[in-house]
């Protein structure tokens, strides 16, 4: 049976929330910078092979999610993103864990990076296409979806959050400890 460690403290830690915010800002800035570089220097339909073909830089504008899922429902993605942003803001009111701050900051930064594309890129508000440019093992998503820095931040943040949960680390800084079953 899992039980929380005693001594839980209410509220949030300023340091953990600052780590969350700083991580999100860095993620958004890096994502937007790489998208700008890509739109300025890459041409659609002309992938650039790097690392011996391990990675291709292929400029794509994606109206859907991963693997172009949901292309006809572009307007839904910003709404889902706003819910995720709200959930992270609510979580921040109780955040006392630096690792959770990093995980949530990566998710927030990734969500905001792609939300900016949905809101402000062509073809229109709420229907903007996300700029993707990183393809692995092939230039056009033959083996894995073409993605961007925001997608990578989202994925790493979610994986980190799952690992934190699996290891019993709580957002309030406590750690769940497993009690050994008593022998009868």
XYZ file of N, CA and C in Angstrom:
552
model
N 0.844 -1.174 0.000
C 0.000 0.000 0.000
C 0.892 1.241 0.000
N 0.530 2.223 -0.815
C 1.288 3.460 -0.878
C 0.689 4.482 0.063
N 1.545 5.127 0.836
C 1.113 6.197 1.725
C 2.063 7.364 1.562
N 1.524 8.590 1.645
C 2.416 9.743 1.532
C 3.287 9.889 2.751
N 4.468 10.471 2.534
C 5.337 10.782 3.659
C 4.647 11.809 4.539
N 4.881 11.764 5.826
C 4.289 12.783 6.683
C 4.942 14.142 6.427
N 4.279 15.193 6.870
C 4.866 16.522 6.791
C 4.560 17.261 5.507
N 3.407 16.989 4.887
C 3.051 17.710 3.675
C 2.846 19.185 4.006
N 3.350 20.033 3.127
C 3.214 21.466 3.330
C 2.201 22.020 2.336
N 1.311 22.894 2.786
C 0.315 23.446 1.870
C 0.925 24.510 0.963
N 0.210 24.859 -0.097
C 0.640 25.930 -0.974
C 1.676 25.497 -1.982
N 2.336 26.485 -2.541
C 3.316 26.216 -3.586
C 4.678 26.734 -3.161
N 5.689 26.248 -3.856
C 7.057 26.712 -3.653
C 7.384 27.699 -4.765
N 7.834 28.874 -4.380
C 8.196 29.888 -5.372
C 9.253 29.336 -6.331
N 10.224 28.593 -5.811
C 11.288 28.034 -6.658
C 10.724 27.067 -7.690
N 9.807 26.195 -7.280
C 9.233 25.218 -8.211
C 8.421 25.906 -9.295
N 7.670 26.936 -8.928
C 6.872 27.657 -9.920
C 7.783 28.452 -10.855
N 8.859 29.011 -10.332
C 9.819 29.719 -11.192
C 10.482 28.755 -12.170
N 10.807 27.546 -11.712
C 11.387 26.536 -12.609
C 10.380 26.181 -13.702
N 9.122 26.003 -13.338
C 8.066 25.721 -14.314
C 8.017 26.849 -15.344
N 7.937 28.096 -14.883
C 7.823 29.239 -15.792
C 9.062 29.388 -16.675
N 10.248 29.271 -16.082
C 11.487 29.417 -16.857
C 11.604 28.314 -17.907
N 11.250 27.097 -17.537
C 11.297 25.979 -18.487
C 10.342 26.240 -19.646
N 9.140 26.707 -19.341
C 8.158 26.994 -20.391
C 8.651 28.111 -21.312
N 9.215 29.169 -20.741
C 9.706 30.296 -21.549
C 10.831 29.838 -22.478
N 11.769 29.062 -21.954
C 12.874 28.562 -22.790
C 12.332 27.662 -23.900
N 11.382 26.790 -23.570
C 10.809 25.885 -24.569
C 10.115 26.665 -25.682
N 9.306 27.656 -25.318
C 8.601 28.452 -26.329
C 9.599 29.237 -27.181
N 10.571 29.867 -26.539
C 11.554 30.666 -27.278
C 12.338 29.799 -28.257
N 12.809 28.641 -27.812
C 13.559 27.742 -28.690
C 12.687 27.244 -29.839
N 11.450 26.860 -29.517
C 10.525 26.382 -30.537
C 10.277 27.450 -31.596
N 9.980 28.664 -31.166
C 9.677 29.730 -32.118
C 10.906 30.124 -32.937
N 12.072 30.098 -32.320
C 13.311 30.418 -33.040
C 13.582 29.369 -34.127
N 13.447 28.091 -33.777
C 13.684 27.025 -34.760
C 12.626 27.072 -35.862
N 11.386 27.381 -35.527
C 10.351 27.520 -36.559
C 10.677 28.688 -37.493
N 11.149 29.794 -36.931
C 11.525 30.932 -37.757
C 12.686 30.552 -38.679
N 13.731 29.923 -38.109
C 14.860 29.483 -38.927
C 14.404 28.550 -40.049
N 13.497 27.653 -39.711
C 13.018 26.678 -40.698
C 12.236 27.342 -41.820
N 11.333 28.258 -41.470
C 10.537 28.907 -42.522
C 11.386 29.845 -43.372
N 12.474 30.362 -42.808
C 13.354 31.263 -43.549
C 14.362 30.512 -44.420
N 14.758 29.301 -44.007
C 15.879 28.629 -44.673
C 15.547 27.302 -45.344
N 14.399 26.736 -45.058
C 14.022 25.465 -45.684
C 12.919 25.712 -46.713
N 12.859 24.835 -47.704
C 11.823 24.911 -48.730
C 10.994 23.640 -48.667
N 9.681 23.807 -48.678
C 8.811 22.628 -48.665
C 9.117 21.763 -49.882
N 9.184 20.464 -49.657
C 9.470 19.529 -50.741
C 10.943 19.329 -51.035
N 11.814 20.019 -50.282
C 13.256 19.869 -50.471
C 13.918 19.581 -49.124
N 13.795 18.336 -48.641
C 14.367 18.012 -47.330
C 15.895 18.080 -47.329
N 16.431 18.398 -46.173
C 17.885 18.447 -45.979
C 18.275 17.247 -45.128
N 19.167 16.421 -45.679
C 19.617 15.206 -44.991
C 20.793 15.557 -44.090
N 20.703 15.173 -42.803
C 21.815 15.402 -41.881
C 22.061 14.137 -41.069
N 23.207 14.064 -40.472
C 23.614 12.906 -39.662
C 23.483 11.603 -40.436
N 23.911 11.632 -41.692
C 23.913 10.424 -42.515
C 22.531 9.864 -42.810
N 21.516 10.684 -42.734
C 20.155 10.223 -43.002
C 19.388 9.831 -41.751
N 20.027 9.954 -40.608
C 19.314 9.688 -39.356
C 18.219 10.725 -39.139
N 18.514 11.966 -39.509
C 17.573 13.067 -39.355
C 17.471 13.820 -40.675
N 16.267 14.244 -40.997
C 16.016 15.095 -42.145
C 15.309 16.351 -41.650
N 15.651 17.467 -42.222
C 14.925 18.702 -41.964
C 13.966 18.880 -43.132
N 12.689 18.672 -42.859
C 11.655 18.697 -43.892
C 10.568 19.676 -43.467
N 10.493 20.820 -44.112
C 9.509 21.829 -43.759
C 8.115 21.375 -44.157
N 7.265 21.243 -43.148
C 5.868 20.871 -43.373
C 4.977 21.794 -42.551
N 3.775 21.993 -43.017
C 2.779 22.758 -42.264
C 1.629 21.805 -42.001
N 1.433 21.494 -40.736
C 0.518 20.439 -40.321
C -0.758 21.035 -39.741
N -1.878 20.706 -40.340
C -3.163 21.186 -39.817
C -3.717 20.257 -38.749
N -3.135 19.070 -38.610
C -3.623 18.108 -37.631
C -2.653 17.917 -36.490
N -2.791 16.793 -35.819
C -1.883 16.420 -34.723
C -0.820 15.494 -35.311
N -0.205 14.668 -34.466
C 0.830 13.733 -34.936
C 0.284 12.860 -36.062
N 1.122 12.627 -37.043
C 0.768 11.863 -38.239
C -0.435 12.485 -38.943
N -0.616 13.798 -38.806
C -1.704 14.567 -39.424
C -3.081 14.094 -38.985
N -3.166 13.476 -37.825
C -4.451 13.046 -37.268
C -5.341 14.261 -37.025
N -6.604 14.175 -37.398
C -7.567 15.235 -37.121
C -7.408 16.467 -37.981
N -6.964 16.309 -39.213
C -6.729 17.468 -40.073
C -7.972 18.332 -40.271
N -9.139 17.752 -40.273
C -10.363 18.512 -40.498
C -10.885 19.204 -39.249
N -10.222 19.005 -38.130
C -10.707 19.556 -36.868
C -9.651 20.437 -36.207
N -8.996 21.274 -37.004
C -7.918 22.114 -36.514
C -8.351 22.978 -35.341
N -9.575 23.464 -35.339
C -10.082 24.354 -34.296
C -10.160 23.676 -32.928
N -10.202 22.340 -32.887
C -10.310 21.614 -31.610
C -8.995 21.688 -30.827
N -7.869 21.660 -31.525
C -6.568 21.612 -30.850
C -6.299 22.820 -29.962
N -6.624 24.053 -30.387
C -6.433 25.172 -29.455
C -7.310 25.066 -28.207
N -8.501 24.543 -28.356
C -9.389 24.399 -27.200
C -8.826 23.386 -26.205
N -8.326 22.276 -26.716
C -7.700 21.276 -25.847
C -6.479 21.880 -25.165
N -5.701 22.654 -25.914
C -4.503 23.289 -25.365
C -4.858 24.248 -24.234
N -5.918 25.008 -24.403
C -6.341 25.946 -23.356
C -6.726 25.193 -22.091
N -7.367 24.042 -22.221
C -7.700 23.213 -21.053
C -6.414 22.728 -20.376
N -5.443 22.288 -21.154
C -4.161 21.826 -20.596
C -3.458 22.964 -19.872
N -3.437 24.149 -20.451
C -2.811 25.309 -19.817
C -3.508 25.628 -18.500
N -4.827 25.569 -18.489
C -5.585 25.799 -17.252
C -5.261 24.767 -16.190
N -5.136 23.509 -16.597
C -4.807 22.436 -15.647
C -3.415 22.663 -15.053
N -2.464 23.051 -15.884
C -1.111 23.305 -15.384
C -1.111 24.497 -14.436
N -1.864 25.540 -14.749
C -1.960 26.701 -13.856
C -2.537 26.281 -12.508
N -3.539 25.439 -12.524
C -4.126 24.941 -11.276
C -3.106 24.095 -10.508
N -2.363 23.247 -11.221
C -1.342 22.418 -10.577
C -0.254 23.281 -9.936
N 0.053 24.412 -10.555
C 1.103 25.300 -10.040
C 0.741 25.860 -8.666
N -0.557 25.927 -8.342
C -0.961 26.459 -7.031
C -0.563 25.538 -5.890
N -0.207 24.296 -6.208
C 0.201 23.320 -5.186
C 1.620 22.792 -5.410
N 2.296 23.316 -6.406
C 3.584 22.770 -6.832
C 4.696 23.101 -5.841
N 5.375 22.057 -5.366
C 6.510 22.226 -4.464
C 7.711 21.394 -4.922
N 7.625 20.757 -6.074
C 8.651 19.836 -6.554
C 9.343 20.413 -7.786
N 10.673 20.532 -7.727
C 11.430 21.036 -8.874
C 11.336 20.108 -10.088
N 11.467 18.770 -9.916
C 11.320 17.901 -11.090
C 9.933 18.024 -11.739
N 8.898 18.152 -10.905
C 7.563 18.358 -11.463
C 7.477 19.715 -12.147
N 8.202 20.706 -11.632
C 8.237 22.007 -12.281
C 8.818 21.907 -13.684
N 9.863 21.116 -13.829
C 10.471 20.908 -15.149
C 9.488 20.181 -16.068
N 8.889 19.103 -15.579
C 7.953 18.321 -16.400
C 6.778 19.181 -16.860
N 6.166 19.889 -15.933
C 5.014 20.720 -16.283
C 5.434 21.902 -17.153
N 6.626 22.439 -16.932
C 7.133 23.526 -17.768
C 7.351 23.085 -19.207
N 7.863 21.872 -19.388
C 8.048 21.343 -20.741
C 6.701 21.157 -21.444
N 5.732 20.614 -20.722
C 4.398 20.426 -21.310
C 3.781 21.785 -21.635
N 3.869 22.730 -20.706
C 3.315 24.065 -20.938
C 4.004 24.751 -22.116
N 5.325 24.704 -22.153
C 6.061 25.327 -23.249
C 5.711 24.716 -24.594
N 5.621 23.394 -24.636
C 5.240 22.728 -25.887
C 3.829 23.092 -26.314
N 2.923 23.123 -25.353
C 1.531 23.478 -25.657
C 1.442 24.910 -26.174
N 2.146 25.833 -25.519
C 2.109 27.234 -25.950
C 2.762 27.431 -27.310
N 3.854 26.699 -27.575
C 4.525 26.818 -28.867
C 3.615 26.451 -30.023
N 2.899 25.349 -29.888
C 1.992 24.939 -30.960
C 0.714 25.773 -30.972
N 0.274 26.249 -29.795
C -0.910 27.109 -29.744
C -0.663 28.395 -30.535
N 0.536 28.942 -30.403
C 0.863 30.140 -31.171
C 0.691 29.924 -32.666
N 1.110 28.765 -33.149
C 0.925 28.458 -34.577
C -0.563 28.374 -34.917
N -1.323 27.698 -34.088
C -2.767 27.532 -34.340
C -3.490 28.879 -34.379
N -3.041 29.801 -33.546
C -3.718 31.092 -33.463
C -3.266 32.080 -34.528
N -1.965 32.092 -34.853
C -1.436 33.195 -35.638
C -0.881 32.837 -37.012
N -0.806 31.572 -37.354
C -0.279 31.217 -38.680
C -1.425 30.988 -39.663
N -1.072 30.988 -40.951
C -2.048 30.737 -42.008
C -2.598 29.319 -41.860
N -3.822 29.063 -42.236
C -4.655 29.939 -43.030
C -5.470 30.971 -42.240
N -5.792 30.717 -40.953
C -6.593 31.696 -40.217
C -6.549 31.413 -38.717
N -7.069 32.355 -37.942
C -7.145 32.242 -36.493
C -7.883 30.954 -36.104
N -7.314 30.197 -35.173
C -7.805 28.891 -34.688
C -7.640 27.772 -35.714
N -7.227 28.097 -36.923
C -7.051 27.078 -37.964
C -5.625 27.069 -38.504
N -4.719 27.753 -37.815
C -3.341 27.835 -38.285
C -2.672 26.478 -38.329
N -1.777 26.333 -39.278
C -1.039 25.083 -39.435
C 0.264 25.178 -38.649
N 0.570 24.122 -37.908
C 1.788 24.055 -37.098
C 2.977 23.775 -38.014
N 4.065 24.502 -37.791
C 5.285 24.296 -38.565
C 6.045 23.122 -37.938
N 6.256 22.087 -38.725
C 7.046 20.917 -38.322
C 8.252 20.836 -39.243
N 9.361 20.276 -38.707
C 10.559 20.231 -39.543
C 11.508 19.076 -39.260
N 11.327 18.335 -38.199
C 12.288 17.282 -37.843
C 11.688 15.926 -38.190
N 12.362 15.203 -39.055
C 11.915 13.869 -39.452
C 13.072 12.900 -39.225
N 12.785 11.769 -38.628
C 13.846 10.799 -38.363
C 13.721 9.583 -39.284
N 14.854 9.120 -39.770
C 15.018 7.930 -40.611
C 14.479 8.084 -42.026
N 13.773 9.138 -42.318
C 13.248 9.382 -43.661
C 12.714 10.802 -43.723
N 12.665 11.376 -44.925
C 12.319 12.793 -45.025
C 10.842 13.132 -44.836
N 9.945 12.185 -45.018
C 8.516 12.520 -45.031
C 7.686 11.617 -44.111
N 8.149 11.432 -42.906
C 7.391 10.673 -41.898
C 7.153 9.222 -42.307
N 8.091 8.648 -43.020
C 7.929 7.251 -43.401
C 7.953 6.329 -42.185
N 8.722 6.718 -41.157
C 8.908 5.852 -40.002
C 8.408 6.468 -38.697
N 8.332 7.780 -38.662
C 7.915 8.478 -37.447
C 7.396 9.841 -37.860
N 6.466 10.383 -37.106
C 5.867 11.673 -37.450
C 6.929 12.770 -37.546
N 6.739 13.690 -38.472
C 7.565 14.887 -38.535
C 7.115 15.767 -37.373
N 8.084 16.311 -36.638
C 7.724 17.058 -35.427
C 8.550 18.319 -35.311
N 8.287 19.074 -34.247
C 9.009 20.313 -33.990
C 9.502 20.314 -32.540
N 10.125 21.387 -32.121
C 10.655 21.473 -30.757
C 9.528 21.431 -29.732
N 8.402 22.083 -30.023
C 7.267 22.059 -29.093
C 6.786 20.631 -28.876
N 6.684 19.862 -29.953
C 6.263 18.458 -29.834
C 7.252 17.664 -28.986
N 8.548 17.910 -29.192
C 9.567 17.211 -28.414
C 9.457 17.577 -26.937
N 9.247 18.854 -26.642
C 9.090 19.285 -25.241
C 7.867 18.629 -24.606
N 6.761 18.623 -25.327
C 5.551 17.961 -24.823
C 5.822 16.489 -24.506
N 6.449 15.802 -25.430
C 6.711 14.368 -25.250
C 7.641 14.106 -24.074
N 8.736 14.860 -23.986
C 9.683 14.668 -22.884
C 9.018 15.024 -21.553
N 8.220 16.089 -21.530
C 7.519 16.480 -20.308
C 6.554 15.416 -19.836
N 5.810 14.829 -20.757
C 4.855 13.776 -20.394
C 5.594 12.535 -19.894
N 6.666 12.141 -20.566
C 7.446 10.974 -20.122
C 8.027 11.228 -18.728
N 8.564 12.419 -18.501
C 9.093 12.754 -17.181
C 7.998 12.711 -16.119
N 6.816 13.224 -16.439
C 5.697 13.190 -15.490
C 5.303 11.754 -15.150
N 5.263 10.898 -16.147
C 4.930 9.488 -15.902
C 5.992 8.848 -15.002
N 7.268 9.113 -15.285
C 8.340 8.560 -14.443
C 8.236 9.077 -13.003
N 7.925 10.345 -12.842
C 7.769 10.897 -11.496
C 6.615 10.218 -10.763
N 5.521 10.003 -11.466
C 4.376 9.301 -10.861
C 4.756 7.869 -10.485
N 5.423 7.177 -11.396
C 5.776 5.779 -11.146
C 6.760 5.622 -9.986
N 7.560 6.646 -9.754
C 8.519 6.571 -8.649
C 7.981 7.201 -7.365
N 6.709 7.577 -7.368
C 6.071 8.066 -6.146
C 6.354 9.511 -5.797
N 6.928 10.262 -6.709
C 7.207 11.676 -6.423
C 5.949 12.491 -6.667
N 5.538 13.224 -5.660
C 4.314 14.004 -5.719
C 4.608 15.450 -6.094
N 3.623 16.121 -6.666
C 3.784 17.513 -7.071
C 3.990 18.443 -5.878
N 3.544 18.025 -4.701
C 3.716 18.866 -3.513
C 5.051 18.612 -2.810
N 5.922 17.840 -3.433
C 7.257 17.604 -2.888
C 7.382 16.346 -2.046
N 6.252 15.730 -1.712
C 6.311 14.493 -0.932
C 6.655 13.328 -1.846
N 6.957 12.217 -1.198
C 7.219 10.990 -1.943
C 6.410 9.874 -1.310
N 5.693 9.141 -2.131
C 4.941 7.999 -1.633
C 5.924 6.902 -1.276
N 5.711 6.301 -0.120
C 6.564 5.192 0.295
C 5.705 3.939 0.352
N 6.249 2.874 -0.139
C 5.524 1.610 -0.174
C 5.712 0.911 1.165
N 4.588 0.587 1.802
C 4.650 -0.149 3.055
C 4.696 -1.629 2.736
N 5.574 -2.307 3.429
C 5.678 -3.742 3.220
C 4.493 -4.429 3.878
N 3.981 -5.436 3.202
C 2.836 -6.197 3.738
C 3.278 -6.931 4.993
N 2.447 -6.826 6.007
C 2.775 -7.514 7.267
C 2.557 -9.005 7.105
N 3.484 -9.805 7.680
C 3.336 -11.264 7.619
C 2.306 -11.679 8.668
N 1.485 -12.615 8.278
C 0.454 -13.073 9.211
C 0.730 -14.446 9.698
